[in-house]
């Protein structure tokens, strides 16, 4: 593969409009929607959480996304250089470094769950996942399997290596031939597989109970902690805050209709989250599983295999689901890694291959250590959280909203007065109400509200 150095003058771009949308949707729709969302919904009391999540996505997410898009396409630069184009003498580029730190923190735990996903996919294909399912008590069978898979150090490490290797292959292919081509193929697969699983789940007896639990709002469950969780989940699931969307938008052609792209990305992300809810909760209620006692990671890796085992053709559903999860994980993980890689390429003028290796090889070791949070390092805790929990909590709940807030202040107040409006409307070529409303939201509403939620959440 010939190496290409992308400088700002020969800036690479996505090859097609569809590819650009697929790549950005691919970044947004990931483990955040399929693995993190159901767990958070469960903890946040079902539909109350869903409602708050939607409010955060539409009111804060869209303007914050347009702010990142504008900064990226308007400067055609990576996460750090984009802050130097208009304000070279002021320290705003520190926000860029913060974005890079956040992206590395996410990679550190994201690759672990991606590793589990690949392991589950492998075990589903070989059929091992269901080996001996009739022999022990069903309720504990899959908890035992998960323990076997994720508590064994050697297995954890092997699958982290496999997962980093898969990401490296895509990233070495570059923006067009790697990221764009992969997303073009795989995003439609993801939607089709999810639709099939949703139909299966909704056709189970008593599925309606789960639908009601998930969709009927119960306002009494809303409190500061749930709002804080919903905000973090909204920013995480939209890929906001690590300047990943700044990086991707720097590959957008100048005539890209960014308000339209933002709407497609946001709607896809919400749609996938809702569809995942409609796969999980109806099935949980239908089989009378005690979803209350299941928390976090286990919802997808224990409850779903359990559900599949009660259906005809369990192996088929398991393969379908873990392919879907792997697709979502890979297209997102490459977008997270693209942030530091683009910085090394553009800002530090390295070749693509060197940049990919410099980011991924050290991160592979960090991820291995994080993975051991479930194995031999499970006793290593700070404030009651394992290394894995810390990376998850600090990045999603604190860093992402905080950095998004700074980006909105920068775009809304520091850049030239008309910068944002010009970018969103393609210099007046697009007549979009979203543009005008967003200016106001980016300047006042998003920074103010995000700050309040952050402060309350941390108190
Ligand atoms: N949005 C991705 C997901 O939901 C995660 C992500 C976060 C990707 C931040 C890029 C930036 O899985």
Short mmCIF file of C-alpha atoms and ligand atoms in Angstrom, two decimals:
data_model
loop_
_atom_site.label_atom_id
_atom_site.label_comp_id
_atom_site.label_asym_id
_atom_site.label_seq_id
_atom_site.Cartn_x
_atom_site.Cartn_y
_atom_site.Cartn_z
CA UNK A 1 0.00 0.00 0.00
CA UNK A 2 1.75 3.24 -1.09
CA UNK A 3 1.96 5.78 1.68
CA UNK A 4 0.48 9.15 1.17
CA UNK A 5 1.17 12.19 3.23
CA UNK A 6 -1.93 14.30 3.47
CA UNK A 7 -1.04 17.89 4.01
CA UNK A 8 -3.59 20.65 4.31
CA UNK A 9 -3.14 21.57 0.67
CA UNK A 10 -3.73 18.04 -0.64
CA UNK A 11 -6.36 17.31 1.95
CA UNK A 12 -8.04 13.98 1.50
CA UNK A 13 -11.84 13.94 1.14
CA UNK A 14 -14.58 11.33 1.27
CA UNK A 15 -15.23 10.12 -2.27
CA UNK A 16 -19.02 10.28 -2.29
CA UNK A 17 -21.89 11.84 -0.41
CA UNK A 18 -23.25 8.44 0.53
CA UNK A 19 -19.84 7.34 1.75
CA UNK A 20 -19.48 10.44 3.88
CA UNK A 21 -22.86 9.83 5.47
CA UNK A 22 -22.17 6.11 5.98
CA UNK A 23 -18.83 6.88 7.63
CA UNK A 24 -20.29 9.49 9.97
CA UNK A 25 -23.30 7.33 10.86
CA UNK A 26 -20.83 4.46 11.30
CA UNK A 27 -18.93 6.52 13.81
CA UNK A 28 -22.02 7.50 15.75
CA UNK A 29 -23.78 4.15 15.78
CA UNK A 30 -21.62 1.87 17.87
CA UNK A 31 -21.23 0.04 21.12
CA UNK A 32 -22.63 3.20 22.67
CA UNK A 33 -26.03 2.54 21.14
CA UNK A 34 -26.11 -1.22 21.33
CA UNK A 35 -24.16 -2.11 24.46
CA UNK A 36 -24.07 1.04 26.61
CA UNK A 37 -27.56 2.39 25.90
CA UNK A 38 -29.65 -0.59 27.14
CA UNK A 39 -27.55 -0.81 30.30
CA UNK A 40 -27.94 2.91 30.97
CA UNK A 41 -31.66 2.74 30.23
CA UNK A 42 -31.96 -0.09 32.68
CA UNK A 43 -30.17 1.89 35.38
CA UNK A 44 -32.04 5.10 34.59
CA UNK A 45 -35.48 3.52 34.96
CA UNK A 46 -36.44 2.70 31.37
CA UNK A 47 -38.45 5.21 29.44
CA UNK A 48 -37.61 8.21 31.65
CA UNK A 49 -34.03 7.77 30.57
CA UNK A 50 -35.03 7.39 26.93
CA UNK A 51 -36.94 10.64 27.05
CA UNK A 52 -34.07 12.60 28.58
CA UNK A 53 -31.63 11.03 26.19
CA UNK A 54 -33.78 12.16 23.25
CA UNK A 55 -34.05 15.68 24.66
CA UNK A 56 -30.26 15.89 25.04
CA UNK A 57 -29.70 14.48 21.56
CA UNK A 58 -32.01 16.92 19.79
CA UNK A 59 -31.50 20.08 21.83
CA UNK A 60 -27.80 19.81 22.64
CA UNK A 61 -26.50 17.15 20.28
CA UNK A 62 -27.49 18.68 16.95
CA UNK A 63 -26.05 22.15 17.62
CA UNK A 64 -22.91 20.70 19.19
CA UNK A 65 -22.52 18.44 16.17
CA UNK A 66 -22.92 21.36 13.75
CA UNK A 67 -20.30 23.27 15.73
CA UNK A 68 -17.81 20.40 15.32
CA UNK A 69 -18.68 19.97 11.64
CA UNK A 70 -18.16 23.70 10.97
CA UNK A 71 -14.84 23.80 12.74
CA UNK A 72 -13.62 20.76 10.79
CA UNK A 73 -14.81 21.70 7.33
CA UNK A 74 -14.18 25.41 7.77
CA UNK A 75 -10.53 24.86 8.67
CA UNK A 76 -9.96 21.56 6.82
CA UNK A 77 -7.70 20.59 9.70
CA UNK A 78 -7.15 17.95 12.34
CA UNK A 79 -8.24 18.22 15.98
CA UNK A 80 -5.30 20.39 17.06
CA UNK A 81 -4.51 22.46 13.94
CA UNK A 82 -8.17 23.44 13.58
CA UNK A 83 -7.81 25.64 16.67
CA UNK A 84 -4.69 27.29 15.26
CA UNK A 85 -6.06 28.45 11.92
CA UNK A 86 -7.92 31.48 13.25
CA UNK A 87 -6.34 31.89 16.68
CA UNK A 88 -2.70 30.84 16.29
CA UNK A 89 -1.50 32.91 19.23
CA UNK A 90 -4.10 31.86 21.75
CA UNK A 91 -4.02 28.61 23.70
CA UNK A 92 -7.27 27.18 22.29
CA UNK A 93 -5.28 24.35 20.71
CA UNK A 94 -5.15 22.90 24.22
CA UNK A 95 -8.76 21.87 23.61
CA UNK A 96 -7.42 19.83 20.68
CA UNK A 97 -4.98 18.04 22.97
CA UNK A 98 -7.79 17.39 25.42
CA UNK A 99 -9.77 15.80 22.57
CA UNK A 100 -6.82 13.56 21.77
CA UNK A 101 -6.53 12.52 25.44
CA UNK A 102 -10.27 11.75 25.52
CA UNK A 103 -10.01 9.70 22.33
CA UNK A 104 -7.19 7.61 23.80
CA UNK A 105 -9.18 7.10 27.00
CA UNK A 106 -12.12 5.83 24.96
CA UNK A 107 -9.96 3.51 22.88
CA UNK A 108 -8.62 2.04 26.14
CA UNK A 109 -12.00 0.60 27.11
CA UNK A 110 -13.78 0.51 23.76
CA UNK A 111 -11.32 -2.01 22.30
CA UNK A 112 -11.94 -4.25 25.31
CA UNK A 113 -15.67 -4.50 24.59
CA UNK A 114 -14.88 -4.79 20.88
CA UNK A 115 -12.58 -7.68 21.81
CA UNK A 116 -15.39 -9.41 23.74
CA UNK A 117 -17.65 -8.89 20.75
CA UNK A 118 -15.22 -10.59 18.40
CA UNK A 119 -14.79 -13.40 20.91
CA UNK A 120 -18.57 -13.87 21.19
CA UNK A 121 -18.85 -13.81 17.42
CA UNK A 122 -16.22 -16.51 17.18
CA UNK A 123 -17.87 -18.60 19.89
CA UNK A 124 -21.27 -18.19 18.20
CA UNK A 125 -19.93 -19.30 14.85
CA UNK A 126 -18.26 -22.37 16.34
CA UNK A 127 -21.38 -23.06 18.42
CA UNK A 128 -19.36 -23.17 21.68
CA UNK A 129 -21.50 -20.41 23.15
CA UNK A 130 -24.40 -22.82 23.48
CA UNK A 131 -22.39 -25.93 24.31
CA UNK A 132 -23.95 -27.64 27.29
CA UNK A 133 -26.77 -25.14 27.60
CA UNK A 134 -29.26 -27.76 28.78
CA UNK A 135 -27.00 -29.18 31.47
CA UNK A 136 -26.98 -26.42 34.08
CA UNK A 137 -29.45 -23.96 35.44
CA UNK A 138 -30.30 -21.58 32.57
CA UNK A 139 -30.18 -18.42 34.65
CA UNK A 140 -26.53 -18.88 35.55
CA UNK A 141 -25.32 -20.65 32.43
CA UNK A 142 -24.48 -17.54 30.41
CA UNK A 143 -23.10 -15.68 33.41
CA UNK A 144 -20.72 -18.60 33.71
CA UNK A 145 -19.87 -18.39 30.02
CA UNK A 146 -19.17 -14.69 30.27
CA UNK A 147 -16.95 -15.28 33.30
CA UNK A 148 -15.11 -17.96 31.36
CA UNK A 149 -14.63 -15.64 28.39
CA UNK A 150 -13.79 -12.37 30.04
CA UNK A 151 -12.11 -13.42 33.27
CA UNK A 152 -9.34 -15.42 31.66
CA UNK A 153 -6.32 -13.19 31.15
CA UNK A 154 -4.95 -15.02 28.13
CA UNK A 155 -8.27 -14.92 26.25
CA UNK A 156 -8.73 -11.26 27.05
CA UNK A 157 -5.33 -10.43 25.68
CA UNK A 158 -5.71 -12.51 22.53
CA UNK A 159 -8.97 -10.81 21.58
CA UNK A 160 -7.64 -7.32 22.27
CA UNK A 161 -4.80 -8.09 19.87
CA UNK A 162 -7.23 -9.42 17.24
CA UNK A 163 -9.39 -6.35 17.62
CA UNK A 164 -6.51 -3.88 17.32
CA UNK A 165 -5.28 -5.75 14.26
CA UNK A 166 -8.70 -5.46 12.59
CA UNK A 167 -8.84 -1.73 13.31
CA UNK A 168 -5.29 -1.27 12.04
CA UNK A 169 -6.14 -2.97 8.75
CA UNK A 170 -9.05 -0.60 8.13
CA UNK A 171 -7.10 2.47 9.20
CA UNK A 172 -4.07 1.60 7.10
CA UNK A 173 -6.41 1.52 4.11
CA UNK A 174 -6.89 5.26 4.62
CA UNK A 175 -9.98 7.44 4.69
CA UNK A 176 -11.51 6.48 1.34
CA UNK A 177 -10.37 2.92 0.80
CA UNK A 178 -10.51 1.92 4.44
CA UNK A 179 -13.07 3.83 6.48
CA UNK A 180 -15.46 4.92 3.73
CA UNK A 181 -15.54 1.64 1.85
CA UNK A 182 -16.05 -0.41 5.00
CA UNK A 183 -18.89 1.82 6.23
CA UNK A 184 -20.58 1.79 2.84
CA UNK A 185 -20.81 -1.97 2.97
CA UNK A 186 -21.46 -2.58 6.58
CA UNK A 187 -23.91 0.07 7.74
CA UNK A 188 -26.80 -1.29 5.63
CA UNK A 189 -26.00 -4.79 6.95
CA UNK A 190 -26.29 -3.47 10.48
CA UNK A 191 -29.74 -1.97 9.89
CA UNK A 192 -31.09 -5.09 8.18
CA UNK A 193 -29.83 -7.43 10.93
CA UNK A 194 -31.26 -5.19 13.61
CA UNK A 195 -34.61 -5.08 11.87
CA UNK A 196 -34.74 -8.89 11.68
CA UNK A 197 -33.92 -9.25 15.38
CA UNK A 198 -36.49 -6.62 16.32
CA UNK A 199 -39.23 -8.48 14.42
CA UNK A 200 -38.29 -11.73 16.16
CA UNK A 201 -38.35 -10.10 19.58
CA UNK A 202 -41.61 -8.24 19.03
CA UNK A 203 -43.34 -11.44 17.92
CA UNK A 204 -42.64 -13.20 21.24
CA UNK A 205 -45.55 -13.78 23.62
CA UNK A 206 -46.10 -10.85 26.04
CA UNK A 207 -43.60 -8.72 24.14
CA UNK A 208 -45.89 -5.77 24.69
CA UNK A 209 -44.96 -5.60 28.40
CA UNK A 210 -41.38 -4.85 27.44
CA UNK A 211 -42.50 -2.26 24.91
CA UNK A 212 -44.52 -0.48 27.58
CA UNK A 213 -41.62 -0.59 30.06
CA UNK A 214 -39.34 0.93 27.46
CA UNK A 215 -41.62 3.49 25.81
CA UNK A 216 -44.14 4.67 28.39
CA UNK A 217 -42.63 7.70 30.12
CA UNK A 218 -42.47 7.71 33.91
CA UNK A 219 -41.44 11.20 34.95
CA UNK A 220 -41.14 10.31 38.63
CA UNK A 221 -37.89 8.48 37.89
CA UNK A 222 -36.10 11.62 36.69
CA UNK A 223 -33.38 13.00 38.97
CA UNK A 224 -30.04 14.78 38.61
CA UNK A 225 -28.13 11.54 38.26
CA UNK A 226 -30.36 10.28 35.45
CA UNK A 227 -30.02 13.61 33.63
CA UNK A 228 -26.24 13.43 34.01
CA UNK A 229 -26.20 9.89 32.62
CA UNK A 230 -28.46 10.83 29.73
CA UNK A 231 -26.27 13.77 28.76
CA UNK A 232 -23.13 11.63 28.75
CA UNK A 233 -24.91 8.93 26.77
CA UNK A 234 -26.16 11.47 24.21
CA UNK A 235 -22.70 12.93 23.61
CA UNK A 236 -21.09 9.50 23.54
CA UNK A 237 -23.58 8.00 21.12
CA UNK A 238 -23.27 10.96 18.75
CA UNK A 239 -19.45 10.79 18.78
CA UNK A 240 -19.25 14.31 20.18
CA UNK A 241 -16.48 15.76 22.27
CA UNK A 242 -13.32 14.00 21.16
CA UNK A 243 -13.22 16.14 18.00
CA UNK A 244 -13.84 13.05 15.91
CA UNK A 245 -16.49 14.95 13.98
CA UNK A 246 -14.08 17.85 13.48
CA UNK A 247 -11.67 15.33 11.98
CA UNK A 248 -14.30 13.65 9.78
CA UNK A 249 -15.74 17.00 8.65
CA UNK A 250 -12.26 18.07 7.56
CA UNK A 251 -12.69 15.32 4.92
CA UNK A 252 -16.08 16.74 3.80
CA UNK A 253 -16.19 18.51 0.43
CA UNK A 254 -17.10 22.20 0.67
CA UNK A 255 -20.59 21.69 -0.74
CA UNK A 256 -21.64 19.11 1.87
CA UNK A 257 -25.02 20.00 3.34
CA UNK A 258 -24.05 19.71 6.98
CA UNK A 259 -27.47 20.36 8.55
CA UNK A 260 -28.82 17.48 6.47
CA UNK A 261 -25.93 15.21 7.45
CA UNK A 262 -26.39 16.06 11.12
CA UNK A 263 -30.09 15.20 10.96
CA UNK A 264 -29.37 11.85 9.28
CA UNK A 265 -26.68 10.99 11.83
CA UNK A 266 -28.81 11.94 14.81
CA UNK A 267 -31.91 10.16 13.56
CA UNK A 268 -29.95 7.00 12.74
CA UNK A 269 -28.35 6.99 16.14
CA UNK A 270 -31.68 7.42 17.94
CA UNK A 271 -33.37 4.90 15.67
CA UNK A 272 -30.73 2.26 16.38
CA UNK A 273 -30.96 2.90 20.13
CA UNK A 274 -34.75 2.56 20.06
CA UNK A 275 -34.57 -0.56 17.89
CA UNK A 276 -32.05 -2.12 20.27
CA UNK A 277 -34.42 -1.35 23.14
CA UNK A 278 -37.17 -3.05 21.17
CA UNK A 279 -34.97 -6.12 20.74
CA UNK A 280 -33.92 -6.39 24.36
CA UNK A 281 -36.78 -5.32 26.61
CA UNK A 282 -39.65 -7.25 24.97
CA UNK A 283 -37.53 -10.40 25.03
CA UNK A 284 -36.48 -9.88 28.64
CA UNK A 285 -40.09 -9.42 29.75
CA UNK A 286 -41.42 -12.17 27.52
CA UNK A 287 -39.13 -14.78 29.08
CA UNK A 288 -39.65 -13.31 32.52
CA UNK A 289 -35.95 -12.73 33.01
CA UNK A 290 -35.13 -10.59 35.97
CA UNK A 291 -33.62 -7.69 34.10
CA UNK A 292 -33.40 -5.66 37.31
CA UNK A 293 -30.58 -7.74 38.65
CA UNK A 294 -28.58 -7.48 35.47
CA UNK A 295 -26.44 -4.49 35.13
CA UNK A 296 -24.01 -2.85 32.78
CA UNK A 297 -22.01 -5.03 30.52
CA UNK A 298 -23.97 -8.19 31.14
CA UNK A 299 -27.23 -7.07 29.57
CA UNK A 300 -25.95 -7.70 26.07
CA UNK A 301 -23.46 -10.49 26.74
CA UNK A 302 -25.55 -12.55 29.16
CA UNK A 303 -29.21 -11.73 28.64
CA UNK A 304 -29.19 -11.84 24.85
CA UNK A 305 -27.45 -15.24 24.48
CA UNK A 306 -29.93 -16.51 27.09
CA UNK A 307 -32.79 -15.20 24.97
CA UNK A 308 -31.32 -16.68 21.79
CA UNK A 309 -31.01 -20.07 23.49
CA UNK A 310 -34.77 -20.09 24.10
CA UNK A 311 -35.58 -19.46 20.43
CA UNK A 312 -35.41 -21.95 17.58
CA UNK A 313 -32.02 -21.69 15.77
CA UNK A 314 -30.11 -20.03 18.64
CA UNK A 315 -26.82 -20.07 16.77
CA UNK A 316 -28.29 -18.16 13.83
CA UNK A 317 -29.53 -15.29 16.02
CA UNK A 318 -26.31 -15.16 17.98
CA UNK A 319 -24.21 -14.92 14.83
CA UNK A 320 -26.54 -12.28 13.41
CA UNK A 321 -26.37 -10.20 16.57
CA UNK A 322 -22.63 -10.40 17.14
CA UNK A 323 -21.88 -9.59 13.51
CA UNK A 324 -24.06 -6.54 13.98
CA UNK A 325 -22.29 -5.58 17.19
CA UNK A 326 -18.87 -6.12 15.63
CA UNK A 327 -19.77 -3.95 12.63
CA UNK A 328 -20.98 -1.17 14.91
CA UNK A 329 -17.88 -1.44 17.08
CA UNK A 330 -15.36 -1.43 14.25
CA UNK A 331 -16.80 1.51 12.31
CA UNK A 332 -16.86 3.56 15.53
CA UNK A 333 -13.50 2.50 16.84
CA UNK A 334 -11.72 3.50 13.64
CA UNK A 335 -13.32 6.94 13.91
CA UNK A 336 -12.04 7.34 17.47
CA UNK A 337 -8.53 6.32 16.45
CA UNK A 338 -8.69 8.64 13.43
CA UNK A 339 -8.49 11.65 15.79
CA UNK A 340 -4.90 11.11 17.01
CA UNK A 341 -3.90 9.58 13.67
CA UNK A 342 -5.00 12.69 11.73
CA UNK A 343 -3.14 14.87 14.25
CA UNK A 344 0.07 12.91 13.68
CA UNK A 345 -0.40 13.06 9.91
CA UNK A 346 -1.45 16.67 9.49
CA UNK A 347 0.04 18.43 12.48
CA UNK A 348 3.19 16.40 12.89
CA UNK A 349 3.55 15.53 9.17
CA UNK A 350 3.94 11.78 9.58
CA UNK A 351 3.06 9.16 7.00
CA UNK A 352 -0.29 7.38 7.44
CA UNK A 353 1.33 4.03 8.21
CA UNK A 354 3.61 5.49 10.84
CA UNK A 355 0.75 7.45 12.42
CA UNK A 356 -1.50 4.37 12.59
CA UNK A 357 1.22 2.26 14.18
CA UNK A 358 2.29 4.94 16.66
CA UNK A 359 -1.28 5.24 17.91
CA UNK A 360 -2.37 1.62 17.87
CA UNK A 361 0.63 -0.27 19.18
CA UNK A 362 0.92 1.56 22.54
CA UNK A 363 -2.88 1.61 22.81
CA UNK A 364 -2.92 -2.16 22.38
CA UNK A 365 -0.91 -2.51 25.60
CA UNK A 366 -3.07 0.01 27.45
CA UNK A 367 -6.19 -1.89 26.34
CA UNK A 368 -4.70 -5.17 27.53
CA UNK A 369 -4.21 -3.70 30.99
CA UNK A 370 -7.77 -2.31 30.94
CA UNK A 371 -9.07 -5.72 29.85
CA UNK A 372 -7.50 -7.24 32.96
CA UNK A 373 -9.98 -5.17 35.03
CA UNK A 374 -12.15 -8.24 34.55
CA UNK A 375 -9.34 -10.68 35.22
CA UNK A 376 -6.35 -10.45 37.52
CA UNK A 377 -6.66 -6.67 38.04
CA UNK A 378 -10.28 -6.75 39.17
CA UNK A 379 -9.26 -5.78 42.71
CA UNK A 380 -7.43 -2.68 41.55
CA UNK A 381 -10.02 0.04 42.15
CA UNK A 382 -10.04 3.81 42.63
CA UNK A 383 -13.11 5.34 44.25
CA UNK A 384 -14.72 1.93 43.91
CA UNK A 385 -14.22 1.84 40.15
CA UNK A 386 -12.01 -0.50 38.15
CA UNK A 387 -9.67 0.87 35.50
CA UNK A 388 -12.29 0.00 32.88
CA UNK A 389 -15.06 1.89 34.73
CA UNK A 390 -12.82 4.91 35.19
CA UNK A 391 -12.00 5.20 31.50
CA UNK A 392 -15.70 4.84 30.67
CA UNK A 393 -16.99 7.27 33.29
CA UNK A 394 -14.32 9.95 32.92
CA UNK A 395 -14.44 10.03 29.15
CA UNK A 396 -18.18 9.72 28.49
CA UNK A 397 -19.62 11.55 31.46
CA UNK A 398 -17.01 14.26 32.03
CA UNK A 399 -14.60 14.81 29.15
CA UNK A 400 -17.05 14.60 26.24
CA UNK A 401 -19.59 17.13 27.55
CA UNK A 402 -16.79 19.39 28.83
CA UNK A 403 -14.91 19.43 25.52
CA UNK A 404 -18.16 19.92 23.56
CA UNK A 405 -18.93 22.89 25.74
CA UNK A 406 -15.51 24.40 24.96
CA UNK A 407 -15.96 23.76 21.24
CA UNK A 408 -19.33 25.54 21.29
CA UNK A 409 -17.81 28.52 23.08
CA UNK A 410 -14.94 28.60 20.61
CA UNK A 411 -17.13 28.34 17.53
CA UNK A 412 -19.87 30.59 18.87
CA UNK A 413 -17.81 33.33 20.50
CA UNK A 414 -14.13 33.20 19.54
CA UNK A 415 -14.16 32.51 15.80
CA UNK A 416 -15.16 35.36 13.42
CA UNK A 417 -18.75 36.39 14.01
CA UNK A 418 -20.21 34.85 10.86
CA UNK A 419 -18.01 31.77 10.71
CA UNK A 420 -20.56 29.33 12.07
CA UNK A 421 -23.51 30.72 10.16
CA UNK A 422 -21.53 30.77 6.90
CA UNK A 423 -20.36 27.20 7.32
CA UNK A 424 -23.75 25.79 8.25
CA UNK A 425 -25.46 27.55 5.34
CA UNK A 426 -22.63 26.93 2.84
CA UNK A 427 -22.12 30.70 2.64
CA UNK A 428 -25.78 31.47 2.12
CA UNK A 429 -26.34 28.78 -0.53
CA UNK A 430 -28.51 26.69 1.80
CA UNK A 431 -31.65 28.03 3.30
CA UNK A 432 -31.98 26.06 6.47
CA UNK A 433 -33.84 27.04 9.62
CA UNK A 434 -31.55 24.69 11.51
CA UNK A 435 -28.68 27.08 10.78
CA UNK A 436 -30.25 30.14 12.38
CA UNK A 437 -31.58 28.30 15.38
CA UNK A 438 -28.26 26.58 15.90
CA UNK A 439 -26.33 29.84 16.11
CA UNK A 440 -28.33 30.76 19.15
CA UNK A 441 -28.13 27.28 20.64
CA UNK A 442 -24.38 27.02 20.14
CA UNK A 443 -23.69 30.41 21.71
CA UNK A 444 -25.98 30.30 24.74
CA UNK A 445 -28.05 27.21 25.25
CA UNK A 446 -25.55 24.35 24.85
CA UNK A 447 -22.71 25.83 26.96
CA UNK A 448 -25.09 26.96 29.68
CA UNK A 449 -27.12 23.78 30.00
CA UNK A 450 -24.14 21.44 29.62
CA UNK A 451 -22.29 23.36 32.33
CA UNK A 452 -25.22 23.09 34.70
CA UNK A 453 -25.66 19.36 34.17
CA UNK A 454 -21.92 18.78 34.55
CA UNK A 455 -21.71 20.73 37.78
CA UNK A 456 -24.79 19.06 39.28
CA UNK A 457 -23.66 15.65 38.12
CA UNK A 458 -20.26 16.01 39.75
CA UNK A 459 -21.43 17.49 43.03
N1 LIG B 1 -20.48 7.01 19.09
C1 LIG B 1 -19.75 5.82 19.34
C2 LIG B 1 -20.69 4.77 19.93
O1 LIG B 1 -21.81 5.06 20.22
C3 LIG B 1 -18.60 6.04 20.27
C4 LIG B 1 -17.78 7.22 19.95
C5 LIG B 1 -17.59 8.18 20.92
C6 LIG B 1 -17.20 7.38 18.70
C7 LIG B 1 -16.86 9.32 20.65
C8 LIG B 1 -16.47 8.51 18.40
C9 LIG B 1 -16.33 9.47 19.38
O2 LIG B 1 -20.30 3.65 20.12
#
